XYZ file of C-alpha atoms in Angstrom:
213
model
C 0.095 0.040 0.031
C 2.774 2.418 0.761
C 4.872 1.806 -2.184
C 1.812 2.306 -4.517
C 0.381 5.556 -2.692
C 4.018 6.898 -2.974
C 4.480 6.437 -6.637
C 0.674 6.515 -8.023
C -1.317 7.682 -5.369
C -4.145 5.689 -3.445
C -6.445 5.300 -6.352
C -3.907 3.142 -7.880
C -4.011 0.789 -4.888
C -6.520 -1.911 -5.688
C -6.635 -5.081 -3.788
C -4.983 -7.090 -6.628
C -2.366 -4.603 -7.135
C -1.649 -4.716 -3.674
C -1.376 -8.187 -3.409
C 0.837 -8.428 -6.608
C 2.996 -5.803 -4.716
C 3.262 -7.793 -1.831
C 3.810 -11.089 -3.752
C 0.801 -13.006 -2.084
C -2.429 -14.139 -3.432
C -5.537 -11.859 -3.552
C -7.251 -14.415 -1.358
C -4.525 -14.085 1.329
C -5.303 -10.056 1.328
C -8.932 -10.774 1.413
C -8.636 -13.123 4.304
C -6.909 -10.307 6.463
C -8.828 -7.267 5.067
C -12.529 -7.370 3.989
C -12.246 -4.169 2.023
C -9.443 -1.885 0.518
C -10.615 0.880 2.864
C -9.865 -1.318 5.928
C -6.569 -1.944 4.522
C -5.768 1.617 3.898
C -6.887 2.838 7.267
C -4.455 0.128 8.878
C -1.611 0.774 6.812
C -1.860 4.439 7.887
C -1.954 3.563 11.351
C 0.992 1.426 11.037
C 2.895 4.215 9.176
C 2.238 6.640 12.080
C 3.617 3.943 14.521
C 6.706 3.397 12.419
C 7.281 7.052 12.121
C 7.010 7.937 15.908
C 9.253 4.974 16.640
C 12.091 6.050 14.076
C 11.787 9.612 15.194
C 12.234 8.447 19.052
C 15.473 6.840 17.745
C 16.697 9.675 15.773
C 16.255 12.425 18.270
C 19.305 12.315 20.675
C 18.296 15.278 22.878
C 16.377 15.823 25.919
C 14.844 18.631 27.664
C 18.104 19.872 29.390
C 18.861 21.232 25.762
C 15.531 22.603 24.558
C 17.042 24.466 21.680
C 19.091 21.467 20.384
C 15.903 19.308 20.943
C 13.478 21.609 19.062
C 16.206 21.510 16.173
C 15.995 17.963 16.012
C 12.021 17.801 16.286
C 11.838 20.035 13.341
C 14.342 17.911 11.266
C 11.645 15.312 11.564
C 9.540 17.218 9.294
C 11.929 17.373 6.410
C 13.004 14.768 3.781
C 16.549 14.477 5.061
C 17.049 10.786 3.573
C 15.268 8.497 1.264
C 13.355 6.841 3.528
C 11.844 10.110 4.996
C 11.059 11.362 1.742
C 9.356 8.213 0.530
C 7.058 8.175 3.685
C 6.278 12.064 2.984
C 4.952 11.140 -0.378
C 2.762 8.547 1.473
C 1.471 10.851 3.937
C 0.652 13.364 1.139
C -1.213 10.939 -0.673
C -3.354 9.984 2.297
C -3.826 13.767 3.089
C -5.623 14.388 -0.190
C -7.747 11.433 0.494
C -8.556 12.373 4.159
C -10.165 15.618 2.915
C -12.830 13.592 1.894
C -12.779 10.524 3.960
C -14.008 11.132 7.523
C -12.450 7.805 8.913
C -8.883 8.614 7.437
C -9.288 12.013 8.643
C -9.753 10.778 12.137
C -6.757 8.870 11.881
C -4.590 11.291 9.975
C -5.406 14.514 11.986
C -5.228 14.646 15.724
C -7.721 17.340 17.029
C -5.601 18.057 20.116
C -2.643 18.854 17.834
C 0.061 16.870 19.846
C 2.978 18.049 17.614
C 2.203 21.650 18.268
C 1.671 20.886 21.915
C 5.125 19.135 21.981
C 6.906 22.079 20.512
C 5.139 24.358 22.644
C 6.014 22.519 25.640
C 9.865 22.541 24.626
C 9.890 26.371 24.230
C 8.081 26.494 27.476
C 11.230 24.628 29.043
C 13.550 27.094 27.519
C 11.496 29.895 28.659
C 11.599 28.862 32.263
C 15.102 28.509 32.150
C 15.566 32.046 30.818
C 16.895 30.900 27.395
C 14.090 32.310 25.067
C 13.536 35.823 23.884
C 11.177 37.803 26.129
C 7.531 38.324 25.192
C 7.000 35.304 23.111
C 3.952 33.339 22.728
C 5.046 29.771 22.786
C 1.788 28.702 21.580
C 1.765 30.822 18.543
C 5.390 30.197 17.950
C 4.819 26.471 17.891
C 2.015 26.794 15.444
C 4.114 28.628 13.091
C 7.123 26.373 13.402
C 5.093 23.233 12.649
C 3.290 24.583 9.839
C 6.093 26.024 8.448
C 8.336 22.963 8.757
C 5.986 20.847 7.032
C 5.401 23.412 4.268
C 9.208 23.670 3.589
C 9.463 20.001 3.726
C 6.893 19.729 1.004
C 8.953 22.438 -0.974
C 12.134 20.247 -0.586
C 10.168 17.370 -1.892
C 9.097 19.102 -4.926
C 12.552 20.598 -5.573
C 11.485 24.159 -5.081
C 13.853 24.627 -2.210
C 17.096 22.837 -1.069
C 17.616 21.109 2.363
C 20.235 23.954 3.168
C 17.831 26.801 2.493
C 15.168 25.220 4.503
C 17.515 24.945 7.391
C 18.444 28.260 7.059
C 15.092 29.470 7.340
C 14.071 27.408 10.376
C 17.491 28.338 12.001
C 16.542 31.912 11.559
C 13.430 31.341 13.367
C 14.981 29.246 16.159
C 17.319 32.121 16.491
C 14.439 34.443 17.461
C 13.204 32.164 20.135
C 16.644 30.937 21.610
C 18.683 34.253 20.829
C 21.735 32.969 22.938
C 21.865 29.361 21.490
C 24.864 28.540 19.665
C 24.050 27.487 16.302
C 26.620 25.786 14.404
C 26.273 24.476 10.838
C 24.637 21.061 10.516
C 25.917 18.668 7.973
C 23.003 16.977 5.722
C 22.908 13.493 6.820
C 23.836 10.502 4.402
C 20.968 9.110 2.411
C 19.671 5.995 4.018
C 18.534 2.964 1.754
C 14.929 2.737 1.093
C 13.282 -0.358 2.559
C 10.064 -2.008 2.974
C 8.891 -0.424 6.307
C 9.564 3.381 5.868
C 8.406 6.213 7.941
C 8.772 9.953 7.972
C 7.517 13.235 8.907
C 4.157 14.562 8.049
C 2.501 16.442 5.300
C 0.054 19.058 6.282
C -0.362 18.488 10.173
C -1.084 14.903 10.405
C -0.759 12.768 13.519
C 2.707 11.779 13.297
C 6.160 12.712 14.155
C 8.066 12.653 17.285
C 6.636 11.337 20.499
C 4.782 13.679 22.788
C 5.772 11.983 25.749
């Protein structure tokens, strides 16, 4: 389902095509899923779980370094390697379908906005430690950073911007929030091989990304 969605969109993902892609019989797929829609919803849930698991493993910071932690969280919204770029394409395909599918929308979009809350909490830790600029509204800053990182990540995917340009923009905004943080150039990571279980950062504000715990 993920590979077909990334390459051709969800409309191309018939049960027969999914079975062929998985190299199993159509009857095997139908045994586990009574409809394409049920398979589509479960595949999205699994992608969210994989995305969160991999994000947790990639973020090496904790709340003692709020500026560095926030930078690492924002990196999860960018197609920094082949795996994350692949998953971003899958999320984008799902996002388009979720606009007209309430069941997918319920899985895809979290009403409580956990990613914005996570970013806001990180800024709040820095604020309590006296590391942020005075007078900022952490909730508004979080909304801007999440929406901005998502949009910039899609621009990279489309080839409209480079990763270096996008990181410069994000670092500019992080510098407004954490003016005393030491900002050093970050090398772009080496591309990781594409595998059969990819995960990545979200397209416009899905329920995915780093853990909110």
